[in-house]
JSON list of C-alpha atoms in Angstrom, two decimals:
[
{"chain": "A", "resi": 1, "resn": "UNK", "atom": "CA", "xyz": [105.04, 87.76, 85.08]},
{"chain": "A", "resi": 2, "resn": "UNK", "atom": "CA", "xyz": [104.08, 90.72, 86.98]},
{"chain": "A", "resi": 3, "resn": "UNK", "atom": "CA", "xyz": [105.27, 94.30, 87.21]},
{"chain": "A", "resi": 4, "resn": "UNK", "atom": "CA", "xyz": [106.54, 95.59, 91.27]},
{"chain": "A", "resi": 5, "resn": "UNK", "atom": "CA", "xyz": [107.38, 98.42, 91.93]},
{"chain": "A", "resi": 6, "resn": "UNK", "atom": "CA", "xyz": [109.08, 99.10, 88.24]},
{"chain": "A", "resi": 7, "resn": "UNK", "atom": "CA", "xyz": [111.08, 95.73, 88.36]},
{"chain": "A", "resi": 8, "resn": "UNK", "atom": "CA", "xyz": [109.60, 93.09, 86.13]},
{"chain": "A", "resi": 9, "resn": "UNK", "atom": "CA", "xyz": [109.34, 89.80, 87.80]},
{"chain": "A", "resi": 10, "resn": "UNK", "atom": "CA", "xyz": [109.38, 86.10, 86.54]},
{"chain": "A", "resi": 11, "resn": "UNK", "atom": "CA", "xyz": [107.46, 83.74, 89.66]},
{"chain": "A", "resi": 12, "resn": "UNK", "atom": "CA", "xyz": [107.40, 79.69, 88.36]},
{"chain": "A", "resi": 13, "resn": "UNK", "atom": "CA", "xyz": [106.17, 78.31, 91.56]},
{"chain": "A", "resi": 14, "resn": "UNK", "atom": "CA", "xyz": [102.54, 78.89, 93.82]},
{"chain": "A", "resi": 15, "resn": "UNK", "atom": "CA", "xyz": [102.01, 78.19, 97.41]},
{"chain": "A", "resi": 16, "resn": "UNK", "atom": "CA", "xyz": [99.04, 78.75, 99.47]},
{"chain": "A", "resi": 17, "resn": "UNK", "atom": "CA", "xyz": [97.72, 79.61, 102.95]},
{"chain": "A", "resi": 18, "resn": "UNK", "atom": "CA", "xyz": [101.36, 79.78, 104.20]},
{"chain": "A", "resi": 19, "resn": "UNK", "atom": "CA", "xyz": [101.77, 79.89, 107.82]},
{"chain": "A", "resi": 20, "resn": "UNK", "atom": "CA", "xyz": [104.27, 82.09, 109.56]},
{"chain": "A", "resi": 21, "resn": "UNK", "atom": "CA", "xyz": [104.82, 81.82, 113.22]},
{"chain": "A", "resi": 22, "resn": "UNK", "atom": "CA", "xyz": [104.18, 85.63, 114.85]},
{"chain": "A", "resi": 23, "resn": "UNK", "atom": "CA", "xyz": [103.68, 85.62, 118.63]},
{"chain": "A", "resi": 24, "resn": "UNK", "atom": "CA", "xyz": [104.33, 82.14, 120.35]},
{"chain": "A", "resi": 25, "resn": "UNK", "atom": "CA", "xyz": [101.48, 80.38, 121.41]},
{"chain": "A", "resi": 26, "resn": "UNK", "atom": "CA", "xyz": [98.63, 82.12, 119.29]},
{"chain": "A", "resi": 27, "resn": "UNK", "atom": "CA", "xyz": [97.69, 82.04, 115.47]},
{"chain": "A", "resi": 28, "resn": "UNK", "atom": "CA", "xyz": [100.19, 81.87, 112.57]},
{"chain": "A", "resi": 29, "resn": "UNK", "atom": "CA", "xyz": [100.23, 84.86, 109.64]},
{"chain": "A", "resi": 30, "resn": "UNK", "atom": "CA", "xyz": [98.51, 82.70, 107.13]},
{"chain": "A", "resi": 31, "resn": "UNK", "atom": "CA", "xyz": [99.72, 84.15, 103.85]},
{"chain": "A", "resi": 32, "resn": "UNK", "atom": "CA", "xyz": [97.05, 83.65, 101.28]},
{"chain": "A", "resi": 33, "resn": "UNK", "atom": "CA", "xyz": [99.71, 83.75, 98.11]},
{"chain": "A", "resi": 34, "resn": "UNK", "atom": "CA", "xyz": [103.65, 83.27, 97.94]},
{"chain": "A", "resi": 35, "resn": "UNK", "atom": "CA", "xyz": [105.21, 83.27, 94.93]},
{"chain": "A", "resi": 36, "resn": "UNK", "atom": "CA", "xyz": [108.53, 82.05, 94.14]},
{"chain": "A", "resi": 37, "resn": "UNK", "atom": "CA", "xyz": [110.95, 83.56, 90.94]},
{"chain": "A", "resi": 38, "resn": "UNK", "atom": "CA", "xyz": [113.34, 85.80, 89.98]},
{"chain": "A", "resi": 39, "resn": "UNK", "atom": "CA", "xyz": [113.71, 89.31, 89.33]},
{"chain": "A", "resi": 40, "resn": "UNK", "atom": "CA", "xyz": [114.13, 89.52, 85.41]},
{"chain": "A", "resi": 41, "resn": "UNK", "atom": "CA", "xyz": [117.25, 91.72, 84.68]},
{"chain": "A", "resi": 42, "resn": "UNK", "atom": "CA", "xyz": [118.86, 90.49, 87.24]},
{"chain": "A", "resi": 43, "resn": "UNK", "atom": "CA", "xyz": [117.83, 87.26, 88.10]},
{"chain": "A", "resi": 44, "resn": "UNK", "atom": "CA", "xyz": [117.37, 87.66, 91.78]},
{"chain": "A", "resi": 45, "resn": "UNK", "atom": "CA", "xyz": [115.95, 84.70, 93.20]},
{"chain": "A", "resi": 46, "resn": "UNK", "atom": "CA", "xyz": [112.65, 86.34, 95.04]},
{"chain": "A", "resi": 47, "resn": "UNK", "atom": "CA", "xyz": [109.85, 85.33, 97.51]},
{"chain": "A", "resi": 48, "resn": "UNK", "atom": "CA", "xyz": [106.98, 87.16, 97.01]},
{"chain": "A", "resi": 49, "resn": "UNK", "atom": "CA", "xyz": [104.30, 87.05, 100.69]},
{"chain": "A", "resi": 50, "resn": "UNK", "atom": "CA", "xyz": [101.32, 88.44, 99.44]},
{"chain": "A", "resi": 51, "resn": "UNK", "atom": "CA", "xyz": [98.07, 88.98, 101.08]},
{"chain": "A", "resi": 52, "resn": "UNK", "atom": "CA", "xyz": [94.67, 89.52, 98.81]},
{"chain": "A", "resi": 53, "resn": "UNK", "atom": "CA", "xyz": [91.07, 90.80, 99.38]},
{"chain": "A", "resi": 54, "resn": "UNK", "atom": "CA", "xyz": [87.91, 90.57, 97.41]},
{"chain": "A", "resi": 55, "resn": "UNK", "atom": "CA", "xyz": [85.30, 92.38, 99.15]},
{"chain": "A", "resi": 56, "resn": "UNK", "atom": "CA", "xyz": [86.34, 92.46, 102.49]},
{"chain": "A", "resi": 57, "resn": "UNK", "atom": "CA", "xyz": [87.72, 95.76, 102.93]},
{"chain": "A", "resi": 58, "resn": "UNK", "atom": "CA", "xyz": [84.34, 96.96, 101.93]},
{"chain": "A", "resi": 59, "resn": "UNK", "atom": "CA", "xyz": [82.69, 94.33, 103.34]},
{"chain": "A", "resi": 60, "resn": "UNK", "atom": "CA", "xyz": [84.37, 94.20, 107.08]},
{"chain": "A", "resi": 61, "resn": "UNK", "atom": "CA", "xyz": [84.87, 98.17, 108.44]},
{"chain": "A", "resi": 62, "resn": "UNK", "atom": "CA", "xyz": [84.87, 99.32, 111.78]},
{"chain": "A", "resi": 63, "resn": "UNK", "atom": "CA", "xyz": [85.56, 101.44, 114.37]},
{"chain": "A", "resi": 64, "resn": "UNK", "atom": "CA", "xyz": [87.01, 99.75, 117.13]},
{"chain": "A", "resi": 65, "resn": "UNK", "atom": "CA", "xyz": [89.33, 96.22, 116.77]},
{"chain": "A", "resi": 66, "resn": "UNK", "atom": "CA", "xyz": [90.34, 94.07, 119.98]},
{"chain": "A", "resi": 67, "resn": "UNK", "atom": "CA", "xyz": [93.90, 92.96, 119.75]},
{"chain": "A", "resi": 68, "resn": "UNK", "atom": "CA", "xyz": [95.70, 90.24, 121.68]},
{"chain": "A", "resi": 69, "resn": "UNK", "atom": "CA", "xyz": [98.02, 92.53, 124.21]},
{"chain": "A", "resi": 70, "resn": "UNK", "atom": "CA", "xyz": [101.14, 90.28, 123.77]},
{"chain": "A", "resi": 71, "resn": "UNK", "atom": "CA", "xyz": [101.68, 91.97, 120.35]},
{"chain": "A", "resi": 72, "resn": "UNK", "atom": "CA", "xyz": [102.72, 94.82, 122.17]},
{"chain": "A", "resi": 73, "resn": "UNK", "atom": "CA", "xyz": [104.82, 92.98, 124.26]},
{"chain": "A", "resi": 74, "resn": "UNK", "atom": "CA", "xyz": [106.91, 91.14, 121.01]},
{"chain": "A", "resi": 75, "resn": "UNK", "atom": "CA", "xyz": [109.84, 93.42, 119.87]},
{"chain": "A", "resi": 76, "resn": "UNK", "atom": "CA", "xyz": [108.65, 93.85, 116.15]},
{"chain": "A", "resi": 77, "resn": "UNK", "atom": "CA", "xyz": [104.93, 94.04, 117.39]},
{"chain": "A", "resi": 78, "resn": "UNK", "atom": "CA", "xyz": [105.76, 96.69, 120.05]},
{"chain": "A", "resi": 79, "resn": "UNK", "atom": "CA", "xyz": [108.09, 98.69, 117.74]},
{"chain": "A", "resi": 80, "resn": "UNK", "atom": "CA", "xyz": [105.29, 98.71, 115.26]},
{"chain": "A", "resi": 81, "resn": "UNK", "atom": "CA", "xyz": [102.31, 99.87, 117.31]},
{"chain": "A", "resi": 82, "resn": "UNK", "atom": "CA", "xyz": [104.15, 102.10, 119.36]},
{"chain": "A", "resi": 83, "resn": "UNK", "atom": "CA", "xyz": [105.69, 104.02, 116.61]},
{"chain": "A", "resi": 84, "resn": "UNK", "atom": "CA", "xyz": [103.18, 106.31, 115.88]},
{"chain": "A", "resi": 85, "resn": "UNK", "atom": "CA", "xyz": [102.06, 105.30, 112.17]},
{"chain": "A", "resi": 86, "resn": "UNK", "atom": "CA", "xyz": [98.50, 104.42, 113.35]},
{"chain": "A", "resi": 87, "resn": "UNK", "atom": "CA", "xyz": [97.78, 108.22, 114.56]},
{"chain": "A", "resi": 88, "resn": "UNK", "atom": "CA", "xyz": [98.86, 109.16, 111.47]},
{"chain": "A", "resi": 89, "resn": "UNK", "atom": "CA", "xyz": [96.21, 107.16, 109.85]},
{"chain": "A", "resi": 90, "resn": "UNK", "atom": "CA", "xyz": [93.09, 108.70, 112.16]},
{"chain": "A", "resi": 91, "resn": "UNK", "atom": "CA", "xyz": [93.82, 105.74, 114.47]},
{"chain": "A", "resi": 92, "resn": "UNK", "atom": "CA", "xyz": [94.57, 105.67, 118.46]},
{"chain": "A", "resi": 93, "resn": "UNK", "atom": "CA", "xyz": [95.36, 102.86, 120.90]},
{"chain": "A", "resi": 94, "resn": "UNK", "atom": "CA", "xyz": [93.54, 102.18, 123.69]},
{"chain": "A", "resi": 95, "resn": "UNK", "atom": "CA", "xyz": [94.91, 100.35, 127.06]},
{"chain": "A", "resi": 96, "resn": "UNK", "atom": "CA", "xyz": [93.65, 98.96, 130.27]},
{"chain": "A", "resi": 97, "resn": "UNK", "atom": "CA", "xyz": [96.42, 97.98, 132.92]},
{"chain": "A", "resi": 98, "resn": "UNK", "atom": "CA", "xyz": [96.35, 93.92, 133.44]},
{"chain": "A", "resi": 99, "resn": "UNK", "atom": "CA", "xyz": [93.83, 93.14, 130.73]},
{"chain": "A", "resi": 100, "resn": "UNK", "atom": "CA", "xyz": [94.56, 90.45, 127.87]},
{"chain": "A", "resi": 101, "resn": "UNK", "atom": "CA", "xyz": [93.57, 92.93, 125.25]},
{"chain": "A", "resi": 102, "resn": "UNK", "atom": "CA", "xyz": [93.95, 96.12, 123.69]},
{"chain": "A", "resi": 103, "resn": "UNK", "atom": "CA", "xyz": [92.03, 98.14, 121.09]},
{"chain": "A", "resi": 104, "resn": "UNK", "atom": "CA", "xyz": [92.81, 100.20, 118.08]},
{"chain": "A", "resi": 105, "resn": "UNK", "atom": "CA", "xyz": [89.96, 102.86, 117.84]},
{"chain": "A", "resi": 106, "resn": "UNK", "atom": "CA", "xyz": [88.88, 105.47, 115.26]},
{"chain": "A", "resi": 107, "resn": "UNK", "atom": "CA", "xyz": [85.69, 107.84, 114.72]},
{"chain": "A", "resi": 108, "resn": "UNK", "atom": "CA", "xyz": [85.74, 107.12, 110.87]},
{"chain": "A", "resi": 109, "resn": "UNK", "atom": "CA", "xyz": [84.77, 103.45, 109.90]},
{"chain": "A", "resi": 110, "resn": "UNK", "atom": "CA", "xyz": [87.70, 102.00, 108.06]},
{"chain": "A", "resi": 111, "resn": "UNK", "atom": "CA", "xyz": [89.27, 98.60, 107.42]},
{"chain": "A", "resi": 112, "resn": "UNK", "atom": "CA", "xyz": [91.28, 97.71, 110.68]},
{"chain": "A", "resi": 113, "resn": "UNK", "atom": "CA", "xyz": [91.36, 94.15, 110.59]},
{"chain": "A", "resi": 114, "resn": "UNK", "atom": "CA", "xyz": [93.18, 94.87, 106.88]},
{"chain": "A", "resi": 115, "resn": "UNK", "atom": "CA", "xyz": [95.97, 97.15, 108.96]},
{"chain": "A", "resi": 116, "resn": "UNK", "atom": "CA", "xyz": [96.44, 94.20, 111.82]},
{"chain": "A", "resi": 117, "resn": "UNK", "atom": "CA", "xyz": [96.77, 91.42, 109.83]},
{"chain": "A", "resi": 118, "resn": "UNK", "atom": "CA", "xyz": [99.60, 93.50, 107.41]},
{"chain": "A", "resi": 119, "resn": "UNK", "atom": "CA", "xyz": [101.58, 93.94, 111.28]},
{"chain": "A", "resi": 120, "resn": "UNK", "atom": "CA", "xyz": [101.29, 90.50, 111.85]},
{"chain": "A", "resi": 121, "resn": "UNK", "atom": "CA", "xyz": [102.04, 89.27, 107.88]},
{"chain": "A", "resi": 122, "resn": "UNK", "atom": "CA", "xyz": [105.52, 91.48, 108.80]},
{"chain": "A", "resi": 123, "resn": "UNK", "atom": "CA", "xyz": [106.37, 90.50, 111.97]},
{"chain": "A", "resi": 124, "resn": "UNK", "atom": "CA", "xyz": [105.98, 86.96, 110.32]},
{"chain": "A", "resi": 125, "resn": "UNK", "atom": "CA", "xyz": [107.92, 87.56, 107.28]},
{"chain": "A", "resi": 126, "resn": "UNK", "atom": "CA", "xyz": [110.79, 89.31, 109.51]},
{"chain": "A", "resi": 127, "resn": "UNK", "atom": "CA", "xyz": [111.05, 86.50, 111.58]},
{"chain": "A", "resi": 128, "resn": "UNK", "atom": "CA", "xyz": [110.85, 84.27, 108.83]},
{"chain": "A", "resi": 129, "resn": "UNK", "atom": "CA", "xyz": [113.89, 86.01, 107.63]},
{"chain": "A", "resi": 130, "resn": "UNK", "atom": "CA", "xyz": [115.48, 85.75, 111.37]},
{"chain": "A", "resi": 131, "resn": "UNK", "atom": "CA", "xyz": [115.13, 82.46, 111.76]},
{"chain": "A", "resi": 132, "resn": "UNK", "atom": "CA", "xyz": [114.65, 80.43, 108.47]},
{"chain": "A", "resi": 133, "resn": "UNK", "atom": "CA", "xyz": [116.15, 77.17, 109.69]},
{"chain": "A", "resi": 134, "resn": "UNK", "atom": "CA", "xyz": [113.23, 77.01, 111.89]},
{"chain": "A", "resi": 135, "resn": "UNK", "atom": "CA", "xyz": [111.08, 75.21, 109.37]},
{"chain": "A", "resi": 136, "resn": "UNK", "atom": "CA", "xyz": [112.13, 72.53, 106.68]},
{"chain": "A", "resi": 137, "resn": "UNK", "atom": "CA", "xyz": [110.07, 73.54, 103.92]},
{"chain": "A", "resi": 138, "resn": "UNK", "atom": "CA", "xyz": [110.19, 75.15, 100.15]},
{"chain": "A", "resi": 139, "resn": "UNK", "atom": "CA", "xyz": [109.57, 79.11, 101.04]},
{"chain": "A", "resi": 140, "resn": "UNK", "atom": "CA", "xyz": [111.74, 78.45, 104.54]},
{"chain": "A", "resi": 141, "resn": "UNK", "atom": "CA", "xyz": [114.52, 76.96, 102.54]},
{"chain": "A", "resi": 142, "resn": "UNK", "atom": "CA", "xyz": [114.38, 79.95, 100.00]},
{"chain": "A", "resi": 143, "resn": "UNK", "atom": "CA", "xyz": [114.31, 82.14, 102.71]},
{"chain": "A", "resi": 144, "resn": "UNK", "atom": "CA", "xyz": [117.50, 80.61, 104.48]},
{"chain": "A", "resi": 145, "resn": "UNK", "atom": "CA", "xyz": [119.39, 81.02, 100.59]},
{"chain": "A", "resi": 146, "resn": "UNK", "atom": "CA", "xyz": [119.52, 84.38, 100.68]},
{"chain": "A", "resi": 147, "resn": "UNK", "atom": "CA", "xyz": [116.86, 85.80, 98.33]},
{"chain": "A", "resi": 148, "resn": "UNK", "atom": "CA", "xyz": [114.68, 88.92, 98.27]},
{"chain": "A", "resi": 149, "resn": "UNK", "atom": "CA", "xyz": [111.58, 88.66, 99.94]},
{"chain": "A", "resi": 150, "resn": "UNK", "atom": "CA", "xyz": [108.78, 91.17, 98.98]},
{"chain": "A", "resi": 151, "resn": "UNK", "atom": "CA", "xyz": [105.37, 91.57, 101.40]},
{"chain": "A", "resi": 152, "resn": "UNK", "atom": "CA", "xyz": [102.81, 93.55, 99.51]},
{"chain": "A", "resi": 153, "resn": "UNK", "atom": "CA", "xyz": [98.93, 93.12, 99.30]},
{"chain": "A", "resi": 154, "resn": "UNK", "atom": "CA", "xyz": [96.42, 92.79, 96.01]},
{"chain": "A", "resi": 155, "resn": "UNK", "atom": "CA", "xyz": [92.68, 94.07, 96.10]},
{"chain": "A", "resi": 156, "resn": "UNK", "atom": "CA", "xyz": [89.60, 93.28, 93.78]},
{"chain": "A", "resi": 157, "resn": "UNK", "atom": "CA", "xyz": [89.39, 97.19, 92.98]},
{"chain": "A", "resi": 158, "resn": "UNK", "atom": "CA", "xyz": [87.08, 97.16, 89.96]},
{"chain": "A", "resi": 159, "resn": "UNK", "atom": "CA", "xyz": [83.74, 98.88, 91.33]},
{"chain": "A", "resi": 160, "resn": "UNK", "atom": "CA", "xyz": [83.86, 97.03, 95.11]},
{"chain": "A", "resi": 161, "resn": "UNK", "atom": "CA", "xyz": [86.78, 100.09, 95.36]},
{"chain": "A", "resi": 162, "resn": "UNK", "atom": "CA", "xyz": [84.45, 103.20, 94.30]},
{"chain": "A", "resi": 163, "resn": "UNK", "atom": "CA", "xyz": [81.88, 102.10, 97.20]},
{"chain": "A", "resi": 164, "resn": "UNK", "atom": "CA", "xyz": [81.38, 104.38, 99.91]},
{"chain": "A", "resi": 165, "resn": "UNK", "atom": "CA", "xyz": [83.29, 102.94, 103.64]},
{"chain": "A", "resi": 166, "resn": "UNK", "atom": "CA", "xyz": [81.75, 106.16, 105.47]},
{"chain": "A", "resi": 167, "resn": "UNK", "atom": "CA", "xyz": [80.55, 109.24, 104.70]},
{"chain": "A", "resi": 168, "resn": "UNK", "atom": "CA", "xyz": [83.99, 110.63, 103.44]},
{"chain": "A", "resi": 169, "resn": "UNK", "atom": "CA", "xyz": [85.41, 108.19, 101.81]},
{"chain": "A", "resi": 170, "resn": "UNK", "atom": "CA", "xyz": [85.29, 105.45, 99.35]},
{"chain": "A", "resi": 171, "resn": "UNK", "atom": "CA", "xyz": [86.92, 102.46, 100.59]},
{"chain": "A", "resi": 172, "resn": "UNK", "atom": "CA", "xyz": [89.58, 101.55, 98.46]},
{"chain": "A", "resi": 173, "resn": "UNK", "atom": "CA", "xyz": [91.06, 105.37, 98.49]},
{"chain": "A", "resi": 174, "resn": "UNK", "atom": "CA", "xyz": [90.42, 105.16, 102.79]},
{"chain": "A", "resi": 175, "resn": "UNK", "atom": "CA", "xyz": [92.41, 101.87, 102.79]},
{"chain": "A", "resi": 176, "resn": "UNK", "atom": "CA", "xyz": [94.53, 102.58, 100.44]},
{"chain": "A", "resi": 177, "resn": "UNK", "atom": "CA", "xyz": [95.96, 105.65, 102.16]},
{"chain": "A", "resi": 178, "resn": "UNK", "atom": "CA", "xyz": [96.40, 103.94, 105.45]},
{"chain": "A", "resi": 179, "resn": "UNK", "atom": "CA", "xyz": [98.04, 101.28, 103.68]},
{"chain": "A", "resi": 180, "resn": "UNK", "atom": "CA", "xyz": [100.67, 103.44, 102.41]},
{"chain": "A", "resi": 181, "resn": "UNK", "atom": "CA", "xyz": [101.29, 105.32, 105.98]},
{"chain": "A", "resi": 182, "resn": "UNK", "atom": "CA", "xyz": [101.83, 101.32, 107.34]},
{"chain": "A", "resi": 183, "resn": "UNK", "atom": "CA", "xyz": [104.58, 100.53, 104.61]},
{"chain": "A", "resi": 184, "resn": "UNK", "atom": "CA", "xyz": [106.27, 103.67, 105.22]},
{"chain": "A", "resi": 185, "resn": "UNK", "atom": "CA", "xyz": [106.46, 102.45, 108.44]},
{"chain": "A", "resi": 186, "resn": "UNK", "atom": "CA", "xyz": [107.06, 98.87, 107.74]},
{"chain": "A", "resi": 187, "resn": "UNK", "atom": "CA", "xyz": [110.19, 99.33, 105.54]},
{"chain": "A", "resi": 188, "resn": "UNK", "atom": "CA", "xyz": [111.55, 101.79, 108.50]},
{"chain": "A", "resi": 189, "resn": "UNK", "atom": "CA", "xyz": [111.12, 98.90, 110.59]},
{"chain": "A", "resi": 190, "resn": "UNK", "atom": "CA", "xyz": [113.42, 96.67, 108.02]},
{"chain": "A", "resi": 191, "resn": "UNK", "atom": "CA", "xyz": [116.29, 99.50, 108.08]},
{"chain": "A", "resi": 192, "resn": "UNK", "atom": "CA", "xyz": [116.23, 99.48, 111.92]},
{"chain": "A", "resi": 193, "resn": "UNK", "atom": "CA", "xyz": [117.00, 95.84, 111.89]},
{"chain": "A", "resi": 194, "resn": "UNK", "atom": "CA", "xyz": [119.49, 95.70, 109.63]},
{"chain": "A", "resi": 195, "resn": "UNK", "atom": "CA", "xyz": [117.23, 93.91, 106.34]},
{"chain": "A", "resi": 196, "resn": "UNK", "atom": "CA", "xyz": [117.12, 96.30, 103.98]},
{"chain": "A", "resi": 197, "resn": "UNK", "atom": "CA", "xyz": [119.28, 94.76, 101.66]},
{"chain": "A", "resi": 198, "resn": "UNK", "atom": "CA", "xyz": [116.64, 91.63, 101.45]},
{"chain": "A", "resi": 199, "resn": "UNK", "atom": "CA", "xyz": [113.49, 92.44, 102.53]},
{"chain": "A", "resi": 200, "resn": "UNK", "atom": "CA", "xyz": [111.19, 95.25, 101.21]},
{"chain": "A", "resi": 201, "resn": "UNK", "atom": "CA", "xyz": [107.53, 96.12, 101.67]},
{"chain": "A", "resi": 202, "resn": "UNK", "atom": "CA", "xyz": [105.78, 97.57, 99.12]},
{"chain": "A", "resi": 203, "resn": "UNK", "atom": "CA", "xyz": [104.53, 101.09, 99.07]},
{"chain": "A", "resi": 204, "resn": "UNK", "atom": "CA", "xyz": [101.63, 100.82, 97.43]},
{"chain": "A", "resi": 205, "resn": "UNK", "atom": "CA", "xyz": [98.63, 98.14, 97.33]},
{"chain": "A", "resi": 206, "resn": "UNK", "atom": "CA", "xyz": [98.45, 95.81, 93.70]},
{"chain": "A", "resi": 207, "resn": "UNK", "atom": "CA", "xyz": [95.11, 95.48, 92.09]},
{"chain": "A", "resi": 208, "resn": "UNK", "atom": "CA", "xyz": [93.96, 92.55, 90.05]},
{"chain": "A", "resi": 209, "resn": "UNK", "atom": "CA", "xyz": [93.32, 95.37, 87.28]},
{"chain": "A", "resi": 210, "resn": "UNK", "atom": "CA", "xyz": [96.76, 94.74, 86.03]},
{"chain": "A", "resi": 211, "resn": "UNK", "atom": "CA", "xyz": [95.50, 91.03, 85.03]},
{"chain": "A", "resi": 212, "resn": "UNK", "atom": "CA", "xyz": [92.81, 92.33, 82.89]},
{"chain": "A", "resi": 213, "resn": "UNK", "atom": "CA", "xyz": [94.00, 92.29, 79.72]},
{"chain": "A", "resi": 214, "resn": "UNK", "atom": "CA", "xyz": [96.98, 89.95, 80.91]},
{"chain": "A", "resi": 215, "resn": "UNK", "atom": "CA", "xyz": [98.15, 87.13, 78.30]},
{"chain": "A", "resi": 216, "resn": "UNK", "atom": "CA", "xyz": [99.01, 84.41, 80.32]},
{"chain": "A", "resi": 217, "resn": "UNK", "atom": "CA", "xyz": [94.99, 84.09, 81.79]},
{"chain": "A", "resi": 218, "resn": "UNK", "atom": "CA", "xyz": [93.78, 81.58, 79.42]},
{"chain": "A", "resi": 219, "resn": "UNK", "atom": "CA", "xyz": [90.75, 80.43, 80.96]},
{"chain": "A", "resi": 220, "resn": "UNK", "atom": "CA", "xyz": [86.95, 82.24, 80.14]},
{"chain": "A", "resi": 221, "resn": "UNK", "atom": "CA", "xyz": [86.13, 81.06, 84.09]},
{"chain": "A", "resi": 222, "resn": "UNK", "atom": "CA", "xyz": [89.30, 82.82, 84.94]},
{"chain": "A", "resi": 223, "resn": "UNK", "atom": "CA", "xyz": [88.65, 86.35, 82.69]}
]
């Protein structure tokens, strides 16, 4: 049972590492999590994609991230990268005419790869949603129903979360806030294309805080 976004959430069924086709050719979105259930007052069927981190957003900063130019060239990549959410984060793009690759660039170290992969996870999930029939499976078949899908993201907070990223910021807060630019974003994104009414991105990042004192961990290993 879990808690988004003020709804409260029943999810009987796990999958893992589920693969999403986002630019033809190159590597699927692997999901790490989807979760399959039904919103509790209502009993909305939902598909939750979520992606989760231990350490790595303290673990993997940068400054400067090479990204496969053809993402700018797909319509949900392009609309996304060109829409000016990444400036708002402290974050420009950087182009060469002809060349395989551009860059996302910043003077403050920060978690890029954690911003690229959540563009890819939606351009995924929205083309999921497009084009469910395209795969035979138990999340595609959901998908192709009708239900609500949800794309959000869950971080190990306790202490990795309070460690410094640069000499600003701690990392979960630096994430965090460029996270929340990105959804703003992402959920624009969804009303532009007319999937509002099924498909939401959530505004803030989950932490695995809210299993600590949770009643359905039963396991010692697991607590």
């Amino acid at each position: 049972e879990l808690n988004i976004a003020g709804k409260d959430y029943v999810f009987t069924e796990s999958y893992f590492e589920y693969q999403n086709t986002v630019i033809e050719g190159r590597n699927p979105s692997n999901m790490d999590v989807v979760l399959v259930g039904n919103e509790k007052k209502t009993g909305t069927k939902t598909v939750f994609f979520i992606e989760s981190k231990f350490s790595e957003y303290y673990e993997r900063p940068g400054k400067q991230l090479s990204i496969a130019t053809e993402y700018l060239n797909d319509k949900y990549g392009k609309a996304v990268y060109r829409s000016g959410c990444l400036e708002k984060m402290g974050i420009r793009i950087e182009e060469k005419a002809g060349e395989p690759e551009f860059s996302i660039e910043t003077d403050n170290s920060c978690y890029l790869e954690g911003i690229k992969q959540m563009i890819s996870h939606f351009i995924g999930v929205v083309k999921l949603c497009e084009n469910p029939t395209s795969k035979d499976d138990a999340i595609a078949n959901a998908v192709a129903s009708g239900v609500k899908v949800i794309l959000g993201e869950i971080l190990f907070t306790d202490r990795i979360g309070d460690l410094p990223v640069n000499r600003n910021e701690k990392c979960f807060a630096s994430y965090r806030g460029k996270y929340q630019i990105l959804s703003e974003e992402l959920n624009k994104q969804v009303e532009k294309v007319n999937m509002n009414d099924r498909v939401e991105v959530l505004s803030d990042i989950l932490s695995y805080d809210i299993f600590r004192d949770a009643k359905c961990i039963k396991e010692d290993s697991i607590k």
